[in-house]
Coordinates of C-alpha atoms in Angstrom, one line a residue:
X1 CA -13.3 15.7 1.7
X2 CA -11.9 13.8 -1.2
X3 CA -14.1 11.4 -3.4
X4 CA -13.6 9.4 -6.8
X5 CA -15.7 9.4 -9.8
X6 CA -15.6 6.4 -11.3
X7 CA -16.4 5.5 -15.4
X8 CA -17.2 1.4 -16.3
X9 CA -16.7 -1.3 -14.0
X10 CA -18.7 -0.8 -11.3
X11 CA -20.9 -4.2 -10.2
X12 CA -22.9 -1.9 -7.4
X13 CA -23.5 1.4 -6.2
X14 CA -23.1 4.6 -7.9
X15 CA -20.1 5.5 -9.7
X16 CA -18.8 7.8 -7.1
X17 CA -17.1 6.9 -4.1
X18 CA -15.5 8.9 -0.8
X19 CA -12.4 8.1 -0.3
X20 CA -11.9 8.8 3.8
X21 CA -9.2 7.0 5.0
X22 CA -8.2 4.8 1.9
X23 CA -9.8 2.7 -0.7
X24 CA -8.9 -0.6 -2.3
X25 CA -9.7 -0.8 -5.9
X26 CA -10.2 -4.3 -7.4
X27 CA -12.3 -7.1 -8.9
X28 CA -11.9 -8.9 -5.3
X29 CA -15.4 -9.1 -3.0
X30 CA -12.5 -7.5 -0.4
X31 CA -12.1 -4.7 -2.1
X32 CA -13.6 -1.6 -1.0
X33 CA -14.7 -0.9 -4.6
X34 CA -15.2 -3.6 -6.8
X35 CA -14.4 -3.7 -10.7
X36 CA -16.2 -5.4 -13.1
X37 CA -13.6 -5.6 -15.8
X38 CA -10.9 -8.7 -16.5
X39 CA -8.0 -6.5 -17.1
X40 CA -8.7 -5.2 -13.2
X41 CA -6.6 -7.5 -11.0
X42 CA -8.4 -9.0 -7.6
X43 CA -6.5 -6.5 -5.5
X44 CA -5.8 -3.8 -8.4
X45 CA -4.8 -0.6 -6.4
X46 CA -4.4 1.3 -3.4
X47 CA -5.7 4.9 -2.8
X48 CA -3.9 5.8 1.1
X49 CA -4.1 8.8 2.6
X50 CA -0.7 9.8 4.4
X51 CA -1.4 13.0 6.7
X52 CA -3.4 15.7 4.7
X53 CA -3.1 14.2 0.9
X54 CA -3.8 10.7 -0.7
X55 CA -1.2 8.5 -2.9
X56 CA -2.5 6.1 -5.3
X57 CA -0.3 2.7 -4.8
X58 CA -0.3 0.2 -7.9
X59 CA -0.5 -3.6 -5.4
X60 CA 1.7 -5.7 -8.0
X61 CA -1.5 -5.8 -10.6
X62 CA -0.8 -7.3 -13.8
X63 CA -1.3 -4.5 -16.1
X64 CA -0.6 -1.6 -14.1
X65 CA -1.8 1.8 -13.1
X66 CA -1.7 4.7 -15.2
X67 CA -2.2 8.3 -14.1
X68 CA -2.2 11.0 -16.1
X69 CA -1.5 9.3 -18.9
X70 CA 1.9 7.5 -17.4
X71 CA 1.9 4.2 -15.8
X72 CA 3.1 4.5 -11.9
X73 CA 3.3 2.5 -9.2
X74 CA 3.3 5.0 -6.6
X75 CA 2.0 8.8 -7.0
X76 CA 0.8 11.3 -5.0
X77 CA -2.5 12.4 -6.0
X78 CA -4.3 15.4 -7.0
X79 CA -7.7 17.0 -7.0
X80 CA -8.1 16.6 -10.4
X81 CA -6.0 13.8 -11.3
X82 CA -7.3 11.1 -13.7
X83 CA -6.6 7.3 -13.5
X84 CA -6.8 4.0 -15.0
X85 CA -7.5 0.2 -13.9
X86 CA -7.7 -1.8 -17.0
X87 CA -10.6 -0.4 -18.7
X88 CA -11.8 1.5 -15.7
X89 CA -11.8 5.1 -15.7
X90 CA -11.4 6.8 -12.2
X91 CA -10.9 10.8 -11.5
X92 CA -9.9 12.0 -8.0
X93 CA -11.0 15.0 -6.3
X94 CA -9.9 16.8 -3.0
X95 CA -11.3 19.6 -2.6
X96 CA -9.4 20.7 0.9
X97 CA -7.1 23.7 0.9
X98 CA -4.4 21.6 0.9
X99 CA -5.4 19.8 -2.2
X100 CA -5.8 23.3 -4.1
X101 CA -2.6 24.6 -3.1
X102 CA -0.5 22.1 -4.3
X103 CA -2.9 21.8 -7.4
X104 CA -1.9 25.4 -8.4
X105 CA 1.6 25.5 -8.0
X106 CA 3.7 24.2 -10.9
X107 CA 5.4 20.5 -11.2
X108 CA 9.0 20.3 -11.1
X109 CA 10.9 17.1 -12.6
X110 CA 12.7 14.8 -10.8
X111 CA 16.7 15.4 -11.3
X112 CA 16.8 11.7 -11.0
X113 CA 14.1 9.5 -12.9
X114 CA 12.1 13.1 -14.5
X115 CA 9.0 11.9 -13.0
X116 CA 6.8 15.5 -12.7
X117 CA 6.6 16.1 -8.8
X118 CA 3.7 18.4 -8.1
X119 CA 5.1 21.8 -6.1
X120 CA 5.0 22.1 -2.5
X121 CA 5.9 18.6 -2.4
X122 CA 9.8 18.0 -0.8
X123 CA 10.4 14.5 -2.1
X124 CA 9.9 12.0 -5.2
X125 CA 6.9 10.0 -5.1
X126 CA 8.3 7.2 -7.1
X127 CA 12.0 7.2 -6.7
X128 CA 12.2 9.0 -3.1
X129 CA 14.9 11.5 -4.2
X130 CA 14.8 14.9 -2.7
X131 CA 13.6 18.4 -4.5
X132 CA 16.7 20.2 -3.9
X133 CA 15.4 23.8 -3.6
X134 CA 11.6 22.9 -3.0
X135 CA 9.3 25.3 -1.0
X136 CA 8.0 23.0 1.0
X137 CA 11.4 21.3 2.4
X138 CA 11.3 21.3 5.9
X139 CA 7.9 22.9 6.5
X140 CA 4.8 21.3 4.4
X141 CA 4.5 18.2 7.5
X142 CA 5.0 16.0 4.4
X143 CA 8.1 13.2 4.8
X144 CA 9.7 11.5 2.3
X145 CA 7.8 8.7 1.2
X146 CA 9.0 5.3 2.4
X147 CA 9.5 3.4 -0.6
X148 CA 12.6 1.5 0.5
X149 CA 11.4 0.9 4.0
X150 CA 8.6 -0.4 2.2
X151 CA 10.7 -2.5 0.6
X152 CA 12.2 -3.9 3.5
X153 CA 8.7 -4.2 5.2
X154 CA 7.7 -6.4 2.1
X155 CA 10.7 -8.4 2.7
X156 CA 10.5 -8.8 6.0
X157 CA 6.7 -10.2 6.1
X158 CA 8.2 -12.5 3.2
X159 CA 10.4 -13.9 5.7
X160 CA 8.2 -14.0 9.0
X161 CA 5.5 -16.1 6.3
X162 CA 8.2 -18.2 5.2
X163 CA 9.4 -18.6 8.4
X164 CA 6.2 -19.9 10.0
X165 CA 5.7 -22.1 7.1
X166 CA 8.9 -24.3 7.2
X167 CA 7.9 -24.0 11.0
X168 CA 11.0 -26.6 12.8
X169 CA 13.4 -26.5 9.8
X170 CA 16.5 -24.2 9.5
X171 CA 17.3 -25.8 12.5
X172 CA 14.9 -25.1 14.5
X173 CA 14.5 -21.5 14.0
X174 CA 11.5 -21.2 11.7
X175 CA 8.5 -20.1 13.6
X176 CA 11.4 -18.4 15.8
X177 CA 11.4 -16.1 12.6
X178 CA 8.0 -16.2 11.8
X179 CA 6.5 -15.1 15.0
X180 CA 9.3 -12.3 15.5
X181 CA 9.5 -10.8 12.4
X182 CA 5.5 -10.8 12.1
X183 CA 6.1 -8.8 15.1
X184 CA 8.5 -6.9 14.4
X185 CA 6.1 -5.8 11.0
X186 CA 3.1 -5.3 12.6
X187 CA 4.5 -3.0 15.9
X188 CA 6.9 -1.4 14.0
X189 CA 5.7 -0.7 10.5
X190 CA 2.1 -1.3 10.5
X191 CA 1.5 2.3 8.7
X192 CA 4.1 1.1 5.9
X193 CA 2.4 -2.2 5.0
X194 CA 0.3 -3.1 2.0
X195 CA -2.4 -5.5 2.7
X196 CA -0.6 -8.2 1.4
X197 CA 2.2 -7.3 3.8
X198 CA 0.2 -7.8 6.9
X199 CA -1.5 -10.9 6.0
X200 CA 2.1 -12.8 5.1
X201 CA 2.7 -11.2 9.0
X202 CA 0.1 -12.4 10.4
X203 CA 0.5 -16.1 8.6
X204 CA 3.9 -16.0 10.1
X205 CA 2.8 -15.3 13.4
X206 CA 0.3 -17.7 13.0
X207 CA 2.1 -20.3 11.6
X208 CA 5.1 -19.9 14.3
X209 CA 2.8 -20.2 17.3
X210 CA 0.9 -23.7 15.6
X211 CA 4.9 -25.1 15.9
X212 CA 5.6 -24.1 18.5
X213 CA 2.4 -25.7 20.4
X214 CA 2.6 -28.6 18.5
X215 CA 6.4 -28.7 19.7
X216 CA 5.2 -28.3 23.5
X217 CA 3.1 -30.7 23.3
X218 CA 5.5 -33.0 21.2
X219 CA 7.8 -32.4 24.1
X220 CA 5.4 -33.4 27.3
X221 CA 4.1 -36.4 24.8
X222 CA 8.0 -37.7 25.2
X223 CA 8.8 -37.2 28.8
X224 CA 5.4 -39.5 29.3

């Protein structure tokens, strides 16, 4: 089980919160947890849990994430580990197997951007750049984290929303773009999106079908 205590900010509830399958932090009435604090953005961070441990995702806020001391905007996390939103104080505990074994074994740096990558762990949680040499290569169920497809997921739902919204522009095409690619985001990479991400998806979707009904009917409307 895996739970966060939480210092200032909190409008509700007791300062401490389970984190199951993921919690978003933020000043937003959408978030899971809501902050009282104006340097907390409305959709501040993400805690997800990917297999048998949790990373803490910074969602574009204005003034960051810091763990440990070091701003991130994407870290796995550790039983133990503290974090700030703003003024907001937040320290994360796991108290599974798992969570201790990693917790004990020493952090290597990163050959690439130094970032301290806790042991047992085969991959970069910010850059995505493999630990040559690590224990848990090959064998801790853990993948490389999907930070570029990520990228291309936040891209791609950019697209599909745009798409839907010029709708019967770019030649025609829009809501041909915004109701695939939505699609394509939501079948494909669903585990890989941010909140954000699916909503622009969904939009697109949503958008492209309203043209292409409107065009239907546009259509019959004519041949009257």
């Amino acid at each position: 089980m895996a739970w966060i205590e939480i210092r200032g900010g909190m409008l509700s509830g007791t300062g401490r919160r389970e984190v199951d399958d993921g919690l978003i932090l933020g000043r937003s009435d959408e978030c899971d947890v809501v902050l009282d604090d104006s340097a907390v953005s409305a959709k501040h961070a993400w805690i997800r849990r990917v297999g048998d441990h949790y990373t803490l995702i910074d969602l574009r806020s204005t003034n960051g994430v810091v763990l440990n001391g070091e701003r991130v905007d994407e870290a796995v996390l550790r039983d133990g580990d503290t974090f700030s939103l703003g003024e907001v104080v937040c320290r994360f505990h796991d108290r599974d197997r798992r969570g201790d074994m990693l917790a004990d074994q020493p952090a290597n740096p990163c050959p690439v951007c130094g970032f301290l990558v806790p042991g047992g762990i085969s991959f970069c949680p910010r850059c995505g750049q493999e630990m040559v040499g690590s224990t848990a290569a090959g064998s801790s169920g853990i993948g490389k984290p999907s930070l570029r497809v990520r990228e291309f997921v936040r891209a791609m739902s950019s697209l599909a929303f745009a798409g839907g919204l010029v709708g019967p522009l770019l030649l025609g095409i829009g809501w041909i773009l915004g109701i695939v690619l939505g699609i394509m985001v939501l079948s494909g990479y669903r585990s890989e999106c941010e909140p954000g991400d699916e909503r622009m998806a969904r939009l697109g979707i949503l958008l492209g079908l309203l043209w292409l009904t409107l065009g239907a009917w546009l259509a019959v409307y004519l041949r009257r």
